[in-house]
GROMACS .gro file of C-alpha atoms in nm:
model
  216
    1MET     CA    1  -2.439 -11.425  -1.060
    2GLU     CA    2  -2.339 -11.145  -1.306
    3GLY     CA    3  -1.980 -11.040  -1.439
    4ARG     CA    4  -1.909 -11.478  -1.452
    5THR     CA    5  -1.848 -11.618  -1.720
    6PRO     CA    6  -2.009 -12.001  -1.783
    7GLU     CA    7  -1.658 -12.145  -1.729
    8GLU     CA    8  -1.564 -11.914  -1.452
    9LEU     CA    9  -1.936 -12.041  -1.257
   10GLY     CA   10  -1.790 -12.426  -1.391
   11ARG     CA   11  -1.458 -12.353  -1.194
   12THR     CA   12  -1.602 -12.217  -0.882
   13SER     CA   13  -1.830 -12.512  -0.849
   14LEU     CA   14  -1.582 -12.758  -0.878
   15GLY     CA   15  -1.364 -12.595  -0.616
   16LEU     CA   16  -1.044 -12.609  -0.892
   17GLY     CA   17  -0.753 -12.296  -0.825
   18VAL     CA   18  -0.757 -11.931  -0.953
   19LEU     CA   19  -0.783 -11.831  -1.272
   20LEU     CA   20  -0.483 -11.528  -1.374
   21TYR     CA   21  -0.580 -11.343  -1.691
   22ASP     CA   22  -0.255 -11.235  -1.804
   23SER     CA   23  -0.015 -11.165  -2.030
   24PRO     CA   24   0.353 -11.311  -2.069
   25VAL     CA   25   0.540 -10.998  -2.111
   26SER     CA   26   0.373 -10.775  -1.833
   27GLY     CA   27   0.589 -10.705  -1.543
   28ASN     CA   28   0.271 -10.620  -1.350
   29CYS     CA   29   0.162 -10.940  -1.481
   30TYR     CA   30   0.499 -11.123  -1.353
   31LYS     CA   31   0.430 -10.969  -0.988
   32VAL     CA   32   0.125 -11.188  -0.961
   33ARG     CA   33   0.296 -11.531  -1.166
   34LEU     CA   34   0.543 -11.463  -0.938
   35LEU     CA   35   0.351 -11.444  -0.575
   36LEU     CA   36   0.158 -11.785  -0.680
   37ALA     CA   37   0.459 -11.977  -0.708
   38HIS     CA   38   0.650 -11.850  -0.442
   39LEU     CA   39   0.285 -11.953  -0.242
   40GLY     CA   40   0.235 -12.284  -0.371
   41ILE     CA   41  -0.073 -12.146  -0.495
   42PRO     CA   42  -0.194 -12.370  -0.876
   43TYR     CA   43  -0.345 -12.185  -1.067
   44GLU     CA   44  -0.513 -12.131  -1.445
   45ARG     CA   45  -0.379 -11.895  -1.710
   46ARG     CA   46  -0.581 -11.695  -1.969
   47THR     CA   47  -0.352 -11.481  -2.164
   48MET     CA   48  -0.457 -11.180  -2.322
   49ASP     CA   49  -0.304 -10.936  -2.640
   50VAL     CA   50  -0.117 -10.611  -2.467
   51VAL     CA   51  -0.141 -10.457  -2.788
   52ASP     CA   52  -0.452 -10.569  -2.938
   53ARG     CA   53  -0.700 -10.514  -2.677
   54SER     CA   54  -1.029 -10.520  -2.855
   55ASN     CA   55  -1.205 -10.855  -2.714
   56ARG     CA   56  -1.084 -10.677  -2.365
   57PRO     CA   57  -1.452 -10.560  -2.318
   58ASP     CA   58  -1.572 -10.882  -2.395
   59VAL     CA   59  -1.310 -11.094  -2.147
   60LEU     CA   60  -1.321 -10.906  -1.889
   61GLY     CA   61  -1.601 -10.623  -1.876
   62GLY     CA   62  -1.791 -10.806  -1.637
   63LEU     CA   63  -1.447 -10.862  -1.403
   64ASN     CA   64  -1.250 -10.552  -1.406
   65PRO     CA   65  -1.378 -10.199  -1.493
   66ALA     CA   66  -1.053 -10.111  -1.634
   67LEU     CA   67  -1.032 -10.357  -1.895
   68ARG     CA   68  -0.650 -10.434  -1.701
   69VAL     CA   69  -0.450 -10.779  -1.676
   70PRO     CA   70  -0.357 -10.873  -1.435
   71THR     CA   71  -0.748 -10.953  -1.358
   72LEU     CA   72  -0.787 -11.272  -1.150
   73VAL     CA   73  -1.061 -11.432  -1.023
   74LEU     CA   74  -1.087 -11.638  -0.747
   75ASP     CA   75  -1.198 -11.969  -0.674
   76ASP     CA   76  -1.532 -11.866  -0.582
   77GLY     CA   77  -1.560 -11.689  -0.860
   78ARG     CA   78  -1.514 -11.356  -0.675
   79PRO     CA   79  -1.283 -11.121  -0.946
   80LEU     CA   80  -1.011 -10.850  -0.851
   81ALA     CA   81  -0.804 -10.656  -1.054
   82GLU     CA   82  -0.458 -10.441  -1.010
   83SER     CA   83  -0.172 -10.653  -0.954
   84GLY     CA   84  -0.105 -10.441  -0.630
   85ALA     CA   85  -0.435 -10.538  -0.469
   86ILE     CA   86  -0.434 -10.857  -0.622
   87ILE     CA   87  -0.090 -10.958  -0.454
   88TRP     CA   88  -0.173 -10.785  -0.128
   89TYR     CA   89  -0.462 -11.028  -0.063
   90LEU     CA   90  -0.285 -11.326  -0.169
   91GLY     CA   91   0.001 -11.256   0.066
   92GLU     CA   92  -0.199 -11.090   0.381
   93GLY     CA   93  -0.109 -11.349   0.597
   94THR     CA   94   0.174 -11.499   0.462
   95ARG     CA   95   0.599 -11.422   0.532
   96PHE     CA   96   0.577 -11.190   0.271
   97VAL     CA   97   0.382 -10.937   0.460
   98PRO     CA   98   0.566 -10.858   0.804
   99ASP     CA   99   0.403 -10.867   1.128
  100GLY     CA  100   0.505 -10.507   1.243
  101ARG     CA  101   0.240 -10.236   1.240
  102TYR     CA  102   0.566 -10.012   1.068
  103GLU     CA  103   0.733 -10.294   0.848
  104ARG     CA  104   0.313 -10.351   0.704
  105ALA     CA  105   0.315  -9.978   0.617
  106GLN     CA  106   0.706  -9.982   0.418
  107VAL     CA  107   0.601 -10.275   0.206
  108LEU     CA  108   0.319 -10.039   0.073
  109GLN     CA  109   0.564  -9.717   0.064
  110TRP     CA  110   0.732  -9.936  -0.172
  111MET     CA  111   0.440 -10.086  -0.343
  112PHE     CA  112   0.312  -9.760  -0.411
  113PHE     CA  113   0.619  -9.569  -0.538
  114GLU     CA  114   0.670  -9.873  -0.787
  115GLN     CA  115   0.370  -9.802  -0.948
  116TYR     CA  116   0.341  -9.408  -0.872
  117ASP     CA  117   0.735  -9.319  -0.971
  118HIS     CA  118   0.865  -9.631  -1.095
  119GLU     CA  119   0.609  -9.827  -1.344
  120PRO     CA  120   0.549  -9.538  -1.499
  121ALA     CA  121   0.894  -9.427  -1.645
  122ILE     CA  122   1.041  -9.795  -1.697
  123ALA     CA  123   0.729 -10.015  -1.795
  124VAL     CA  124   0.610  -9.765  -2.024
  125ALA     CA  125   0.983  -9.680  -2.169
  126ARG     CA  126   1.000 -10.040  -2.225
  127PHE     CA  127   0.627 -10.109  -2.353
  128TRP     CA  128   0.741  -9.843  -2.605
  129LEU     CA  129   1.026 -10.021  -2.724
  130ALA     CA  130   1.042 -10.325  -2.721
  131TYR     CA  131   0.696 -10.430  -2.752
  132SER     CA  132   0.450 -10.171  -2.889
  133GLY     CA  133   0.593 -10.249  -3.303
  134ARG     CA  134   0.571  -9.870  -3.365
  135PRO     CA  135   0.861  -9.721  -3.120
  136GLU     CA  136   0.974  -9.459  -3.350
  137GLU     CA  137   0.620  -9.285  -3.253
  138PHE     CA  138   0.717  -9.270  -2.967
  139ALA     CA  139   1.117  -9.132  -2.937
  140ASP     CA  140   0.985  -8.745  -2.847
  141ARG     CA  141   0.864  -8.836  -2.554
  142LEU     CA  142   1.084  -9.133  -2.446
  143PRO     CA  143   1.396  -8.908  -2.289
  144GLU     CA  144   1.152  -8.805  -2.012
  145ARG     CA  145   0.996  -9.129  -1.967
  146GLN     CA  146   1.428  -9.260  -1.886
  147ALA     CA  147   1.484  -8.982  -1.705
  148ALA     CA  148   1.184  -9.021  -1.437
  149GLY     CA  149   1.327  -9.434  -1.407
  150LYS     CA  150   1.628  -9.344  -1.346
  151ARG     CA  151   1.554  -9.095  -1.079
  152ALA     CA  152   1.343  -9.426  -0.964
  153LEU     CA  153   1.646  -9.666  -0.942
  154ALA     CA  154   1.839  -9.420  -0.754
  155ALA     CA  155   1.624  -9.383  -0.547
  156MET     CA  156   1.644  -9.731  -0.523
  157GLU     CA  157   1.996  -9.752  -0.495
  158ARG     CA  158   2.065  -9.538  -0.217
  159HIS     CA  159   1.763  -9.746   0.011
  160LEU     CA  160   1.950 -10.062  -0.085
  161ASP     CA  161   2.279  -9.957  -0.005
  162GLY     CA  162   2.370 -10.167   0.247
  163ARG     CA  163   2.005 -10.333   0.245
  164THR     CA  164   1.963 -10.720   0.201
  165PHE     CA  165   1.649 -10.622   0.125
  166LEU     CA  166   1.371 -10.340   0.079
  167VAL     CA  167   1.197 -10.380   0.459
  168GLY     CA  168   1.402 -10.621   0.702
  169ASN     CA  169   1.652 -10.961   0.596
  170THR     CA  170   1.330 -11.108   0.439
  171LEU     CA  171   1.198 -11.119   0.137
  172THR     CA  172   0.887 -10.914   0.142
  173LEU     CA  173   0.577 -10.804  -0.128
  174ALA     CA  174   0.802 -10.476  -0.186
  175ASP     CA  175   1.054 -10.686  -0.319
  176ILE     CA  176   0.809 -10.882  -0.586
  177ALA     CA  177   0.673 -10.549  -0.698
  178LEU     CA  178   0.984 -10.378  -0.778
  179TYR     CA  179   1.169 -10.651  -0.879
  180ALA     CA  180   0.929 -10.703  -1.171
  181TYR     CA  181   0.976 -10.460  -1.401
  182THR     CA  182   1.342 -10.371  -1.251
  183HIS     CA  183   1.520 -10.704  -1.388
  184VAL     CA  184   1.385 -10.637  -1.721
  185ALA     CA  185   1.446 -10.234  -1.697
  186ASN     CA  186   1.706 -10.302  -1.980
  187GLU     CA  187   1.407 -10.335  -2.190
  188GLY     CA  188   1.346 -10.026  -2.130
  189GLY     CA  189   1.704  -9.888  -2.214
  190PHE     CA  190   1.833  -9.882  -1.859
  191ASP     CA  191   2.179  -9.941  -1.804
  192LEU     CA  192   2.198 -10.109  -1.452
  193GLU     CA  193   2.585 -10.088  -1.391
  194PRO     CA  194   2.566  -9.774  -1.227
  195TYR     CA  195   2.340  -9.936  -0.984
  196PRO     CA  196   2.559 -10.184  -0.772
  197ALA     CA  197   2.362 -10.214  -0.493
  198LEU     CA  198   2.034 -10.226  -0.708
  199ARG     CA  199   2.192 -10.535  -0.937
  200THR     CA  200   2.324 -10.741  -0.596
  201TRP     CA  201   1.961 -10.718  -0.482
  202LEU     CA  202   1.847 -10.874  -0.774
  203ALA     CA  203   2.053 -11.141  -0.809
  204ARG     CA  204   1.924 -11.225  -0.441
  205VAL     CA  205   1.607 -11.172  -0.514
  206ALA     CA  206   1.625 -11.446  -0.802
  207SER     CA  207   1.790 -11.713  -0.570
  208GLU     CA  208   1.511 -11.737  -0.326
  209PRO     CA  209   1.347 -12.096  -0.337
  210GLY     CA  210   1.016 -12.089  -0.533
  211HIS     CA  211   1.130 -11.819  -0.794
  212VAL     CA  212   1.035 -11.826  -1.145
  213THR     CA  213   1.128 -11.597  -1.444
  214ILE     CA  214   0.968 -11.373  -1.639
  215ASP     CA  215   0.892 -11.664  -1.941
  216ALA     CA  216   0.835 -11.904  -1.725
   0.00000   0.00000   0.00000
């Protein structure tokens, strides 16, 4: 089957679990690992470097046209890319996706917000400062990213004030998606002290049964 390695074909024929191409420090990858943990789905991890990407065409070329992680290979050998698509696929039909049509749309609203407003600011600033190995190269662009990140955090704070979770009263994919980079925002130079509702929400998400940390 085109695009699959011998190892992946072997795993499929043996009926083994899913395979996750992953970076331990990536919030996008952490979303997937966190949901897999909550769902109790066994999986195999293959770590990819977030800085040195020279081997990605060989490893991911037949699986993900964008050569990004996370990339998931299902137990039948089919690949799936992009963190939002992966967690939606895994979460559909579970308690993490509401039954109501409007509530499902609200979950997607916050997942789109995370990828359009939140992640491009907070995750990028975090990578520049903590993981790029060359933070000085980004010093002139950092204030703009941090300003955008503060706007995203303020939007979350306004919404979470008086609420238990982002959508409804139970943990959903919206919370998993936004928890991933929010809880490590300090690594991007963001002070969460001005956001009490957001900090309470972070603690609530972390206290949920089945929770695993980003370094697990």
